[in-house]
Every structure is written in C-alpha cells, then in structure tokens.
C-alpha cells in the first residue's frame, strides 16, 4: 500500500541559468563573522569566504545564503543595519563582495543575501535624522513614533514586550532637550521598526533589491518577513490580550494581529516580485515567517516571495510519526500553492540539531522537549546530553531531509557534526537576548562560534588571531582537517549525500511505502531512489536494492537504530 505526494517541476540541469534552480537546491547558510577570518582580527570576513569557495564547491551545495554583512554595531549579530547598500568595513568592501560573488558563480554556486526590512539600526542616517527632526516631520514618518501615555507622556504607548525582553517602546529626547515621543522596536532598542506605510520606505527597498541584484545576488532571504505592516489604531490591545489570543506562532490565524502577519504585507511582496522578474533568471526569495501553518502559503506565492521557510521539522522531536505527518502536510501545501517545500534543522537562531537530538524527549528535568533552550538555561547539565546519540540521529535526520522533494537549508558547521557550544562565560556572550532577557534566555551564541578548520593552532584555523567567541578544546576532533577524506566522517557523509542528491534529483514527487513498523519511514522518489529511516532502537531489514549511502554502518543487511539509508 502506498500514497503519493506529487509536484510537477523538474529543473534544468544547468541550474545557473535555470529559473527553477531554487526549487530543489541545497543551500548553505554562512554566518560571515564566524566562518573564516582572512585578516587576523578575530572576525570572519568576505575575503575569508572567498578563500573557502573550493571547500564549498567540494561540499556539493547549490547556493550560499549569506547572513547580514552590512555596516552594523552588532547589537543583534548584524541584523541591526546601518546602511543597506554597503559592506561592513570590518568584513570588507564592495569590491571584496563583488570578488566573492564572482568566485561563487565561477564554482557554480548561487548567492542569496539576507535582507532585513522590518527595522534598521539606530545608527542609520534616517533614524539619526528622525531624532534631530520635530514631531510630525517627514523624517519621523519613516519610523513608528507615538506619543506616550500618562500625564506627561512618561508611559509607553502600550505595554507590549519586545522579542528580546523589556518594552517594545523606547523614549527619545527631543532636539530641544525635553523628554519626547516613543519609537517602536519589536526587537532590540537599537533596531527601530520602519514604517512600511511610507512610500519612501517602500521605494528605497526596491532600490536596495536592484542594487544587490545588479551586483550578482541571485536571491534574498527576508528576515522577519511577517512583521513589516502594522495597524496601531487605538485602542491598542494589551500584552495579555495578545498572549491570550496567540495561536502558538507569531500572529493570529485571521491576520488581525497589530504587527505580526497582517494581510497587507503581501502588497509589499507583490512589488518586490515585479523587481525580481526584471532579471533573467528572475531573482528568488524565501521568507522567514513564523506564522500559522494555514497562512504560510501566501508568503510562498509565485506572485510574492515564492518560497517560505518551513520550520516544522526543526521544531519536531526525533519521531517517525511526527516526521511523516509534517512531510506529508508540507508537500501537500506546496503542491496546492505551486511553491516548493523548504527543509531545515539548524540555523543561527536555534540550538544545533546534533545537540537537540541528544537530549531527552519530554522526560528530562530541564529539557522538556528537544529544542534545547531550557537545557541551556539550566546550565547545560552534561548528564542529560548523549553526544553520540545526538550526532547519530542528526546524521540520520539530515540524510532523510536531503532526499525530500524541495530545497534543503544547511547551516555552517552542521556538516562537521558540531555540537552546541555551552562553555561560554557570561562576560564573553554577545547575543542581546541574553542581556535583555536574563533568566529567560541564554541566547544564541552557542551556535555562532567560529568554525574549526584545523585540528590545532590559533583558533583552530579560523584565522591567525583568536576568535570573537570562545572555541572549546573539543572542536579539534570536529575540525575540517580531521574529517577531510576520513571514511565515515560527518563531512564525508554530507559530501557523498549532496553529490548523490544532485545526480538523483528528479521530479518533486514522493511515494510513501507502508512498513508496518511505526518507527520506520520508507519512501520512493522517481527513478528507483528509495529512502529508509529507522527511528527505533533496534536494527531493521532493508528492502532489496543497492545501498548508495547510509548514515551509520550497516549491520550485515540491516539498518541500525537511529539511521537512514538510500537505495536504488
């Protein structure tokens, strides 16, 4: 017995000119400040990325997604942007960027740039002009300024919390030195929200999209894509009212939240799509939108951004039943909308999945679930983490993901099997979430530690100086040098799987094969490609066929526990 989920598109083998290259691409996220340091200042940079293009080509990816590289004070890891049309001098120059784009394209690798439209930094020229201008001025209209409540405006316009803790409003001092209006910031106070009701704001971002597209950027990852439009009509709902009505994601399932996932945001992305289609092949985009599942499709519409991140697998436990439900539902959603699915396990905002999958599932004193955040907050008790099991499951999960129809997003270092770094002192932390929400969040620094390239030496080959976040001693055994050419290493598993994925990739179809075992998933892709994933604790017999790759060594003809294999 089987059932089939089908999507129609098969991409042109030459994905550099193929307008559908993104539909089943393997995309590698680079966090620039932690990838490779070329000038010994402890910070990764653009030239460091260019120097590693041969590594990226050998890995077998189709595209690089570059996290923010713009001028920034790093109040939020570069997501506080001073200038949308320049490169942070600490990371390089526009000429360096052009050279990197050229090198990536020469290697057959597309380039996706992170764009941050919800907010600028408080050092942006526009915001500095707004602070120097009077209430009601055109300069302030680019942001969201409101009068405060209370007798003298001493209270914020609402009691809303920011994502990083504390109020979502910050009071300014007026040009004459008196206490003044308040501006809205969903995130850090250094990240004032832009006013997307302003035609000037909309037009300037269209200019930015063309600026980077003209320099060779092939697509954009849109940060907080669901937050741009707001309705701050009085009376504003209270924080309690927002919390009670929340459906478990950002926004309400009817689109009526005052700042998350409002329907009007899609008018903006229709304008962006018109810009994307000016190019050949058209520029692509993928939305970061933590929204209700029933509302995700609009972000992935061909008339809008075209694709939206699906974080369902990232949030799932290592469980066959849960995986199958998520995969089936998302493929059906993609089929209905004409988009392609996206799959991801790790990124710069979450605990690495090699660590998450080594934590207890719903039984650990601190874990609660496998997101790992409560475990980190509790001091990362070593007794709750099974490092070997976590890596074994992560390898199995990734091998399954790479066989799914749709695009796969990988985060730098996961191809090395890196664990979350927990050995970071409070004084060494950088994430604003840690400082603004103490006792609630430990922050995201542990997944942003610079990569180990060498087994020894200064910063394990990251650069000729130290690293901007501390690297633990155990990084040595995970280094690229330790795994390169080593049979069975996680790096070689990724290289093999990505090479096979490109060779085997065909129509966006998946056919489930019933196994009679709730811990085992089995599906077929066209042309005889089969995938079996064993989520259980004992080995299972594999179906007939030649084994192409497996996440763990086979036990004779059997697939071990917590393992995945591809056959044909």
Coordinates of C-alpha atoms in Angstrom, one line a residue:
X1 CA 0.0 0.0 0.0
X2 CA 1.3 3.5 -0.8
X3 CA 0.2 7.0 -1.3
X4 CA 1.8 9.7 -3.4
X5 CA 2.6 13.4 -2.9
X6 CA 3.5 15.0 -6.3
X7 CA 4.8 18.3 -7.6
X8 CA 5.5 18.9 -11.2
X9 CA 8.7 20.8 -11.8
X10 CA 12.0 19.2 -12.9
X11 CA 14.8 21.7 -13.1
X12 CA 17.2 22.4 -15.9
X13 CA 20.5 20.6 -15.3
X14 CA 22.3 23.9 -15.7
X15 CA 21.0 25.5 -12.5
X16 CA 22.9 28.7 -13.0
X17 CA 20.6 29.7 -15.9
X18 CA 17.6 27.7 -14.8
X19 CA 14.7 29.9 -13.4
X20 CA 13.7 26.9 -11.2
X21 CA 17.1 26.3 -9.7
X22 CA 15.9 27.2 -6.2
X23 CA 13.1 24.6 -6.1
X24 CA 15.3 21.7 -5.1
X25 CA 18.5 23.5 -4.2
X26 CA 20.8 22.6 -1.3
X27 CA 21.5 26.0 0.3
X28 CA 24.4 26.5 2.8
X29 CA 24.0 29.3 5.3
X30 CA 27.1 31.3 6.2
X31 CA 27.3 33.5 9.3
X32 CA 30.1 35.7 7.9
X33 CA 31.6 36.8 11.2
X34 CA 32.1 33.1 12.3
X35 CA 33.1 31.4 9.0
X36 CA 36.7 32.4 8.2
X37 CA 39.0 35.3 9.2
X38 CA 41.4 36.5 6.5
X39 CA 43.0 39.4 8.2
X40 CA 43.7 38.2 11.8
X41 CA 41.2 40.5 13.6
X42 CA 39.2 37.6 15.2
X43 CA 36.2 38.3 13.0
X44 CA 35.2 36.3 9.9
X45 CA 35.0 38.4 6.7
X46 CA 34.2 38.4 3.0
X47 CA 37.7 37.5 1.8
X48 CA 37.6 34.6 4.2
X49 CA 34.5 33.3 2.4
X50 CA 36.1 33.8 -1.0
X51 CA 39.1 31.8 0.1
X52 CA 36.9 28.9 1.1
X53 CA 34.9 28.7 -2.2
X54 CA 36.9 25.5 -3.1
X55 CA 35.7 23.9 0.1
X56 CA 32.1 24.9 -0.6
X57 CA 32.3 23.6 -4.2
X58 CA 33.7 20.3 -2.9
X59 CA 30.8 20.1 -0.4
X60 CA 28.4 20.0 -3.3
X61 CA 26.0 22.8 -2.4
X62 CA 23.9 24.7 -4.9
X63 CA 23.8 28.1 -3.2
X64 CA 25.2 30.1 -0.3
X65 CA 22.9 32.1 1.9
X66 CA 24.9 35.0 3.4
X67 CA 23.7 36.3 6.8
X68 CA 23.9 40.1 7.2
X69 CA 27.2 41.6 6.1
X70 CA 26.1 45.3 6.2
X71 CA 27.6 48.0 8.4
X72 CA 26.4 47.4 11.9
X73 CA 27.2 48.0 15.5
X74 CA 26.3 44.3 16.1
X75 CA 23.6 45.0 18.6
X76 CA 22.0 41.9 17.1
X77 CA 24.6 40.0 15.2
X78 CA 24.4 42.3 12.1
X79 CA 20.6 42.3 12.0
X80 CA 20.8 46.0 13.1
X81 CA 21.7 47.5 9.7
X82 CA 23.3 51.0 9.4
X83 CA 23.4 51.0 5.6
X84 CA 21.6 48.6 3.3
X85 CA 23.8 49.2 0.3
X86 CA 27.3 48.7 1.6
X87 CA 29.5 46.2 3.3
X88 CA 30.6 46.5 6.9
X89 CA 34.2 47.8 6.8
X90 CA 35.1 45.2 9.5
X91 CA 34.1 42.5 6.9
X92 CA 35.5 44.0 3.7
X93 CA 34.4 46.3 0.9
X94 CA 32.0 46.2 -2.0
X95 CA 34.9 45.2 -4.2
X96 CA 35.5 42.2 -1.9
X97 CA 31.8 41.4 -2.2
X98 CA 32.0 41.5 -6.0
X99 CA 35.0 39.2 -6.0
X100 CA 33.2 36.7 -3.7
X101 CA 30.1 36.7 -5.9
X102 CA 32.3 36.2 -9.0
X103 CA 34.2 33.3 -7.3
X104 CA 30.9 31.6 -6.2
X105 CA 29.4 31.9 -9.6
X106 CA 32.5 30.5 -11.2
X107 CA 32.2 27.5 -8.9
X108 CA 28.5 27.0 -10.0
X109 CA 27.2 28.3 -6.6
X110 CA 24.3 30.8 -6.4
X111 CA 24.3 33.7 -3.9
X112 CA 21.4 34.5 -1.5
X113 CA 21.7 37.7 0.6
X114 CA 20.0 38.3 3.9
X115 CA 17.8 41.4 3.8
X116 CA 16.4 43.0 7.0
X117 CA 13.3 45.1 6.1
X118 CA 11.4 45.3 9.4
X119 CA 13.9 47.6 11.1
X120 CA 17.1 49.5 10.6
X121 CA 19.7 50.2 13.2
X122 CA 19.5 53.3 15.4
X123 CA 22.7 54.4 13.6
X124 CA 21.0 54.5 10.2
X125 CA 21.1 58.0 8.6
X126 CA 17.3 58.0 8.5
X127 CA 17.0 57.4 12.2
X128 CA 19.5 60.0 13.1
X129 CA 17.6 62.4 11.0
X130 CA 14.4 61.4 12.8
X131 CA 15.9 62.1 16.2
X132 CA 17.0 65.6 15.0
X133 CA 13.7 66.4 13.5
X134 CA 10.5 67.6 15.2
X135 CA 7.4 65.6 15.9
X136 CA 5.2 65.0 12.8
X137 CA 8.1 65.6 10.4
X138 CA 8.7 63.6 7.3
X139 CA 11.8 62.1 8.8
X140 CA 9.8 60.6 11.7
X141 CA 7.3 59.2 9.3
X142 CA 9.8 56.7 8.1
X143 CA 9.6 55.0 11.6
X144 CA 6.9 54.4 14.1
X145 CA 6.8 57.2 16.6
X146 CA 4.0 57.7 19.0
X147 CA 3.2 60.0 22.0
X148 CA 3.4 58.4 25.3
X149 CA 0.6 57.9 27.8
X150 CA 0.4 59.4 31.3
X151 CA 0.2 63.0 32.4
X152 CA 3.4 64.0 30.6
X153 CA 3.8 61.1 28.1
X154 CA 6.0 59.3 30.6
X155 CA 4.4 55.9 29.9
X156 CA 4.9 53.9 26.7
X157 CA 2.0 53.8 24.1
X158 CA 1.4 50.2 25.0
X159 CA 2.6 47.5 27.4
X160 CA 4.0 45.3 24.6
X161 CA 7.2 43.3 25.2
X162 CA 10.0 43.2 22.7
X163 CA 11.2 39.8 21.5
X164 CA 14.5 40.3 23.4
X165 CA 12.7 41.3 26.7
X166 CA 11.7 44.6 28.1
X167 CA 9.4 47.2 26.5
X168 CA 8.8 47.3 22.7
X169 CA 9.0 51.1 23.0
X170 CA 11.9 53.5 23.7
X171 CA 11.5 57.1 24.6
X172 CA 13.7 59.7 22.9
X173 CA 15.0 63.1 23.9
X174 CA 13.6 65.8 21.6
X175 CA 16.0 68.2 19.8
X176 CA 15.2 70.9 22.4
X177 CA 16.4 68.5 25.2
X178 CA 12.9 67.7 26.6
X179 CA 11.6 64.1 27.0
X180 CA 9.8 63.2 23.8
X181 CA 8.0 60.6 21.8
X182 CA 8.4 56.9 21.8
X183 CA 9.5 54.7 18.9
X184 CA 8.6 51.1 18.4
X185 CA 11.1 48.3 18.3
X186 CA 9.8 44.7 18.2
X187 CA 13.4 43.6 18.8
X188 CA 16.3 45.5 20.4
X189 CA 16.1 49.2 21.1
X190 CA 18.9 49.6 18.6
X191 CA 16.5 48.2 15.9
X192 CA 13.8 50.8 15.4
X193 CA 10.9 49.5 13.3
X194 CA 10.5 51.1 9.9
X195 CA 7.1 52.4 8.8
X196 CA 6.0 50.5 5.8
X197 CA 3.1 52.7 5.2
X198 CA 5.6 55.2 3.9
X199 CA 6.0 55.2 0.2
X200 CA 9.6 56.5 0.7
X201 CA 10.5 53.4 2.7
X202 CA 9.0 51.1 0.1
X203 CA 10.7 52.8 -2.8
X204 CA 14.1 52.7 -1.0
X205 CA 13.9 49.0 -0.5
X206 CA 13.1 48.4 -4.2
X207 CA 16.3 50.4 -4.9
X208 CA 18.2 48.1 -2.5
X209 CA 16.9 45.0 -4.1
X210 CA 18.1 46.2 -7.5
X211 CA 21.4 47.3 -6.1
X212 CA 22.3 43.8 -4.9
X213 CA 20.7 42.1 -7.8
X214 CA 22.8 44.2 -10.2
X215 CA 25.9 43.0 -8.2
X216 CA 25.1 39.3 -8.8
X217 CA 22.9 38.4 -5.9
X218 CA 20.6 35.6 -7.1
X219 CA 18.0 35.8 -4.3
X220 CA 17.1 37.1 -0.9
X221 CA 16.3 35.6 2.5
X222 CA 13.8 38.0 4.0
X223 CA 14.3 38.4 7.8
X224 CA 11.1 38.7 9.8
X225 CA 9.1 38.8 6.6
X226 CA 5.8 38.7 8.5
X227 CA 6.3 41.9 10.6
X228 CA 6.5 44.8 8.2
X229 CA 3.0 46.1 8.2
X230 CA 1.3 47.4 11.4
X231 CA -2.1 48.6 12.5
X232 CA -1.7 50.7 15.6
X233 CA -5.2 52.1 15.6
X234 CA -6.3 53.0 19.1
X235 CA -7.2 51.4 21.4
X236 CA -4.2 49.1 21.3
X237 CA -4.6 45.6 22.7
X238 CA -2.7 44.8 25.9
X239 CA 0.2 42.3 26.1
X240 CA -2.2 40.0 28.0
X241 CA -4.8 40.2 25.3
X242 CA -2.2 39.5 22.6
X243 CA -0.9 36.5 24.6
X244 CA -4.3 35.0 25.2
X245 CA -5.2 35.2 21.5
X246 CA -1.9 33.8 20.3
X247 CA -2.1 30.6 18.3
X248 CA 1.4 29.3 19.2
X249 CA 3.1 31.2 16.4
X250 CA 3.6 34.9 15.6
X251 CA 0.3 36.5 14.8
X252 CA -3.4 35.4 14.7
X253 CA -4.8 32.9 12.3
X254 CA -7.1 35.6 10.9
X255 CA -4.4 38.2 10.2
X256 CA -5.7 40.7 12.7
X257 CA -2.6 40.9 15.0
X258 CA -1.4 44.6 15.2
X259 CA 2.1 43.8 13.9
X260 CA 2.6 40.1 13.1
X261 CA 1.4 38.5 9.8
X262 CA -1.0 41.1 8.6
X263 CA -2.6 40.6 5.1
X264 CA -1.3 44.0 3.8
X265 CA 2.3 42.7 3.9
X266 CA 1.7 40.8 0.7
X267 CA 1.1 44.1 -1.2
X268 CA 4.8 44.9 -0.5
X269 CA 6.0 41.5 -1.7
X270 CA 3.9 41.8 -4.9
X271 CA 6.0 44.9 -5.6
X272 CA 9.2 43.0 -4.8
X273 CA 8.2 40.2 -7.2
X274 CA 7.9 42.8 -10.0
X275 CA 11.5 43.8 -9.3
X276 CA 12.7 40.1 -9.2
X277 CA 11.1 39.4 -12.5
X278 CA 13.1 42.2 -14.2
X279 CA 16.1 39.8 -14.1
X280 CA 16.9 36.7 -16.1
X281 CA 16.7 34.3 -14.5
X282 CA 14.3 36.0 -12.0
X283 CA 15.7 36.7 -8.6
X284 CA 14.3 34.4 -5.9
X285 CA 13.3 35.0 -2.3
X286 CA 12.5 32.9 0.8
X287 CA 10.5 34.3 3.7
X288 CA 11.4 33.8 7.4
X289 CA 7.8 33.9 8.6
X290 CA 6.9 32.2 11.9
X291 CA 3.2 32.1 11.2
X292 CA 0.3 29.9 11.5
X293 CA 0.6 26.9 9.1
X294 CA -2.6 27.9 7.3
X295 CA -1.1 31.4 6.5
X296 CA 2.4 30.3 5.3
X297 CA 1.3 29.7 1.7
X298 CA 0.8 33.4 0.9
X299 CA 4.4 34.1 1.6
X300 CA 5.4 31.3 -0.8
X301 CA 3.1 32.5 -3.5
X302 CA 4.6 32.9 -7.0
X303 CA 3.1 36.4 -7.0
X304 CA 5.1 37.2 -3.9
X305 CA 8.3 35.9 -2.4
X306 CA 7.9 32.5 -4.0
X307 CA 9.1 30.4 -1.0
X308 CA 8.8 30.4 2.8
X309 CA 10.8 28.6 5.4
X310 CA 9.1 25.6 6.9
X311 CA 10.4 25.2 10.5
X312 CA 8.2 22.2 11.3
X313 CA 11.0 19.6 11.1
X314 CA 13.3 21.9 13.0
X315 CA 10.7 22.0 15.9
X316 CA 9.9 18.3 15.8
X317 CA 11.2 15.6 18.1
X318 CA 13.1 12.7 16.5
X319 CA 9.9 10.7 15.9
X320 CA 8.8 8.8 12.8
X321 CA 5.1 9.5 13.1
X322 CA 5.7 13.2 13.6
X323 CA 8.1 13.4 10.7
X324 CA 5.7 11.7 8.3
X325 CA 2.8 14.0 9.3
X326 CA 5.0 17.1 8.8
X327 CA 6.4 15.9 5.5
X328 CA 3.0 14.9 4.1
X329 CA 1.3 18.1 5.1
X330 CA 4.0 20.4 3.8
X331 CA 4.3 18.6 0.4
X332 CA 0.5 18.9 0.1
X333 CA 0.7 22.6 0.9
X334 CA 3.5 23.1 -1.7
X335 CA 1.5 21.2 -4.3
X336 CA -1.6 23.3 -3.7
X337 CA 0.3 26.6 -4.0
X338 CA 2.8 25.8 -6.7
X339 CA 5.7 26.6 -4.4
X340 CA 8.4 24.1 -3.3
X341 CA 8.9 22.9 0.2
X342 CA 11.8 24.0 2.4
X343 CA 13.5 21.8 5.0
X344 CA 15.9 22.9 7.7
X345 CA 17.2 21.5 11.0
X346 CA 19.7 24.2 12.2
X347 CA 20.4 27.9 11.7
X348 CA 21.9 30.9 13.5
X349 CA 18.9 31.2 15.8
X350 CA 18.5 27.7 17.3
X351 CA 20.4 25.0 19.2
X352 CA 22.3 22.8 16.8
X353 CA 20.4 19.7 16.0
X354 CA 23.2 17.4 16.8
X355 CA 22.8 18.6 20.4
X356 CA 19.0 18.8 20.4
X357 CA 18.7 15.1 19.3
X358 CA 20.9 14.0 22.2
X359 CA 18.6 15.4 24.8
X360 CA 15.7 13.6 26.5
X361 CA 12.4 13.8 24.8
X362 CA 9.8 15.2 27.2
X363 CA 11.4 13.4 30.2
X364 CA 14.5 15.4 31.1
X365 CA 14.3 17.5 34.2
X366 CA 15.3 20.6 32.2
X367 CA 14.8 19.6 28.5
X368 CA 11.0 19.4 28.4
X369 CA 11.3 19.0 24.6
X370 CA 14.1 18.8 22.2
X371 CA 14.5 22.5 21.4
X372 CA 17.4 22.6 23.9
X373 CA 16.7 26.1 25.2
X374 CA 15.6 25.1 28.7
X375 CA 18.5 22.8 29.0
X376 CA 20.9 25.6 28.1
X377 CA 19.2 27.9 30.6
X378 CA 19.6 25.3 33.3
X379 CA 23.4 25.3 32.8
X380 CA 23.6 22.6 30.2
X381 CA 23.8 19.6 32.6
X382 CA 26.1 17.1 30.9
X383 CA 24.2 14.1 32.4
X384 CA 21.2 14.9 30.2
X385 CA 23.1 15.0 26.9
X386 CA 24.0 11.9 25.0
X387 CA 26.5 13.4 22.5
X388 CA 27.0 10.2 20.5
X389 CA 23.2 9.6 20.1
X390 CA 22.6 13.2 19.2
X391 CA 25.1 13.1 16.3
X392 CA 23.9 9.7 15.2
X393 CA 20.3 11.0 15.0
X394 CA 21.4 14.3 13.4
X395 CA 23.2 12.4 10.6
X396 CA 20.1 10.2 10.1
X397 CA 17.7 13.2 10.0
X398 CA 19.8 15.1 7.6
X399 CA 20.2 12.2 5.2
X400 CA 16.4 11.8 5.2
X401 CA 16.0 15.6 4.7
X402 CA 18.4 15.7 1.7
X403 CA 16.2 13.0 0.0
X404 CA 13.0 15.0 0.3
X405 CA 11.4 17.0 -2.6
X406 CA 12.1 20.7 -2.2
X407 CA 15.1 22.8 -1.1
X408 CA 17.3 21.8 1.9
X409 CA 18.9 24.5 4.0
X410 CA 22.1 23.7 5.8
X411 CA 23.9 25.8 8.5
X412 CA 27.6 26.2 8.6
X413 CA 29.3 23.6 10.8
X414 CA 26.5 21.0 10.7
X415 CA 28.4 19.2 8.0
X416 CA 31.1 18.7 10.7
X417 CA 28.6 17.4 13.2
X418 CA 29.2 20.3 15.5
X419 CA 27.5 20.4 18.9
X420 CA 26.2 23.5 20.6
X421 CA 29.0 25.3 22.4
X422 CA 27.9 25.6 26.1
X423 CA 31.3 26.7 27.6
X424 CA 30.7 30.5 27.1
X425 CA 31.1 32.7 30.2
X426 CA 28.6 35.5 30.7
X427 CA 31.3 38.1 30.1
X428 CA 32.0 36.5 26.7
X429 CA 28.4 36.5 25.4
X430 CA 27.3 38.8 22.6
X431 CA 23.6 38.0 21.9
X432 CA 21.2 40.7 23.1
X433 CA 18.7 38.1 24.1
X434 CA 21.0 37.0 26.9
X435 CA 21.5 40.6 28.3
X436 CA 17.9 41.8 27.9
X437 CA 16.1 38.6 29.0
X438 CA 18.3 37.2 31.7
X439 CA 17.0 34.2 33.4
X440 CA 14.6 33.6 30.5
X441 CA 17.0 33.1 27.5
X442 CA 20.7 32.0 27.4
X443 CA 21.0 33.4 23.9
X444 CA 22.2 32.1 20.5
X445 CA 25.9 32.5 20.9
X446 CA 26.5 28.7 21.2
X447 CA 25.6 28.1 17.6
X448 CA 27.5 31.1 16.3
X449 CA 31.0 30.1 17.5
X450 CA 33.6 30.3 14.7
X451 CA 34.2 27.2 12.7
X452 CA 37.2 24.9 13.3
X453 CA 39.2 24.3 10.2
X454 CA 42.4 22.8 11.7
X455 CA 42.9 20.3 14.5
X456 CA 45.3 22.7 16.3
X457 CA 46.7 26.2 16.2
X458 CA 45.3 29.6 16.7
X459 CA 41.5 29.4 16.7
X460 CA 41.7 26.0 15.0
X461 CA 42.5 27.6 11.7
X462 CA 39.6 30.1 11.8
X463 CA 42.2 32.9 11.5
X464 CA 45.7 33.9 12.7
X465 CA 44.3 35.6 15.8
X466 CA 41.7 34.5 18.3
X467 CA 38.0 34.1 17.6
X468 CA 35.4 36.6 18.6
X469 CA 33.5 33.9 20.6
X470 CA 35.5 31.2 22.5
X471 CA 36.1 27.8 20.9
X472 CA 36.2 24.8 23.2
X473 CA 39.0 22.3 23.1
X474 CA 36.8 19.6 21.8
X475 CA 36.5 21.5 18.5
X476 CA 39.7 19.8 17.5
X477 CA 38.1 16.5 16.7
X478 CA 35.4 18.1 14.7
X479 CA 37.7 20.2 12.5
X480 CA 37.6 20.1 8.7
X481 CA 41.2 18.8 8.7
X482 CA 40.3 15.9 11.0
X483 CA 37.4 14.8 8.7
X484 CA 38.6 15.6 5.2
X485 CA 39.0 12.3 3.4
X486 CA 38.2 10.3 6.5
X487 CA 35.8 7.5 5.7
X488 CA 32.7 7.6 7.8
X489 CA 33.2 11.2 9.0
X490 CA 30.2 13.5 9.0
X491 CA 31.9 15.8 6.5
X492 CA 32.3 12.9 4.0
X493 CA 28.7 11.8 4.6
X494 CA 27.5 15.3 3.6
X495 CA 29.7 15.4 0.6
X496 CA 28.6 12.0 -0.6
X497 CA 24.9 12.7 0.0
X498 CA 25.0 16.1 -1.7
X499 CA 26.7 14.6 -4.7
X500 CA 24.2 11.8 -4.9
X501 CA 21.3 14.2 -4.4
X502 CA 22.3 16.2 -7.4
X503 CA 22.7 13.0 -9.5
X504 CA 19.4 11.5 -8.4
X505 CA 17.3 14.6 -8.2
X506 CA 14.2 14.4 -10.4
X507 CA 10.5 15.4 -10.3
X508 CA 9.2 16.8 -7.0
X509 CA 7.4 13.5 -6.1
X510 CA 7.4 11.3 -3.1
X511 CA 5.6 8.0 -2.6
X512 CA 5.2 6.5 0.9
X513 CA 5.7 2.8 1.3
X514 CA 4.0 1.3 4.3
X515 CA 6.4 -0.6 6.6
X516 CA 4.1 -2.0 9.3
X517 CA 6.6 -0.5 11.8
X518 CA 5.7 2.8 13.4
X519 CA 9.4 3.6 14.0
X520 CA 10.4 3.2 10.3
X521 CA 9.8 5.5 7.4
X522 CA 10.2 4.3 3.8
X523 CA 9.5 6.4 0.7
X524 CA 10.4 6.3 -3.0
X525 CA 11.5 9.1 -5.3
X526 CA 11.3 8.7 -9.1
X527 CA 13.8 6.6 -11.0
X528 CA 14.1 4.0 -8.3
X529 CA 15.5 6.1 -5.5
X530 CA 14.4 4.7 -2.1
X531 CA 14.9 6.0 1.4
X532 CA 14.5 4.1 4.6
X533 CA 14.8 5.8 8.0
X534 CA 14.9 3.8 11.3
X535 CA 13.9 6.0 14.2
X536 CA 13.6 3.0 16.5
X537 CA 16.1 1.3 18.9
X538 CA 16.7 -1.9 17.0
X539 CA 18.0 -2.7 13.6
X540 CA 15.6 -3.4 10.7
X541 CA 15.8 -5.3 7.5
X542 CA 16.3 -3.2 4.3
X543 CA 14.3 -3.7 1.2
X544 CA 16.0 -5.0 -2.0
X545 CA 18.3 -2.7 -3.8
X546 CA 21.9 -1.4 -3.9
X547 CA 22.7 0.8 -0.9
X548 CA 24.0 4.1 -2.1
X549 CA 24.8 5.8 1.3
X550 CA 23.9 5.2 4.9
X551 CA 24.2 7.5 7.9
X552 CA 25.6 4.6 10.0
X553 CA 27.5 1.4 9.0
X554 CA 25.0 -1.4 8.2
X555 CA 24.8 -4.4 10.4
X556 CA 25.1 -7.0 7.6
X557 CA 22.0 -6.3 5.5
X558 CA 20.2 -4.5 8.3
X559 CA 19.8 -0.8 9.0
X560 CA 20.8 0.0 12.6
X561 CA 18.8 2.1 15.1
X562 CA 18.7 5.8 14.5
X563 CA 19.9 5.6 11.0
X564 CA 18.9 6.4 7.4
X565 CA 19.9 4.7 4.1
X566 CA 19.4 5.5 0.4
X567 CA 19.0 2.6 -2.0
X568 CA 18.4 2.1 -5.7

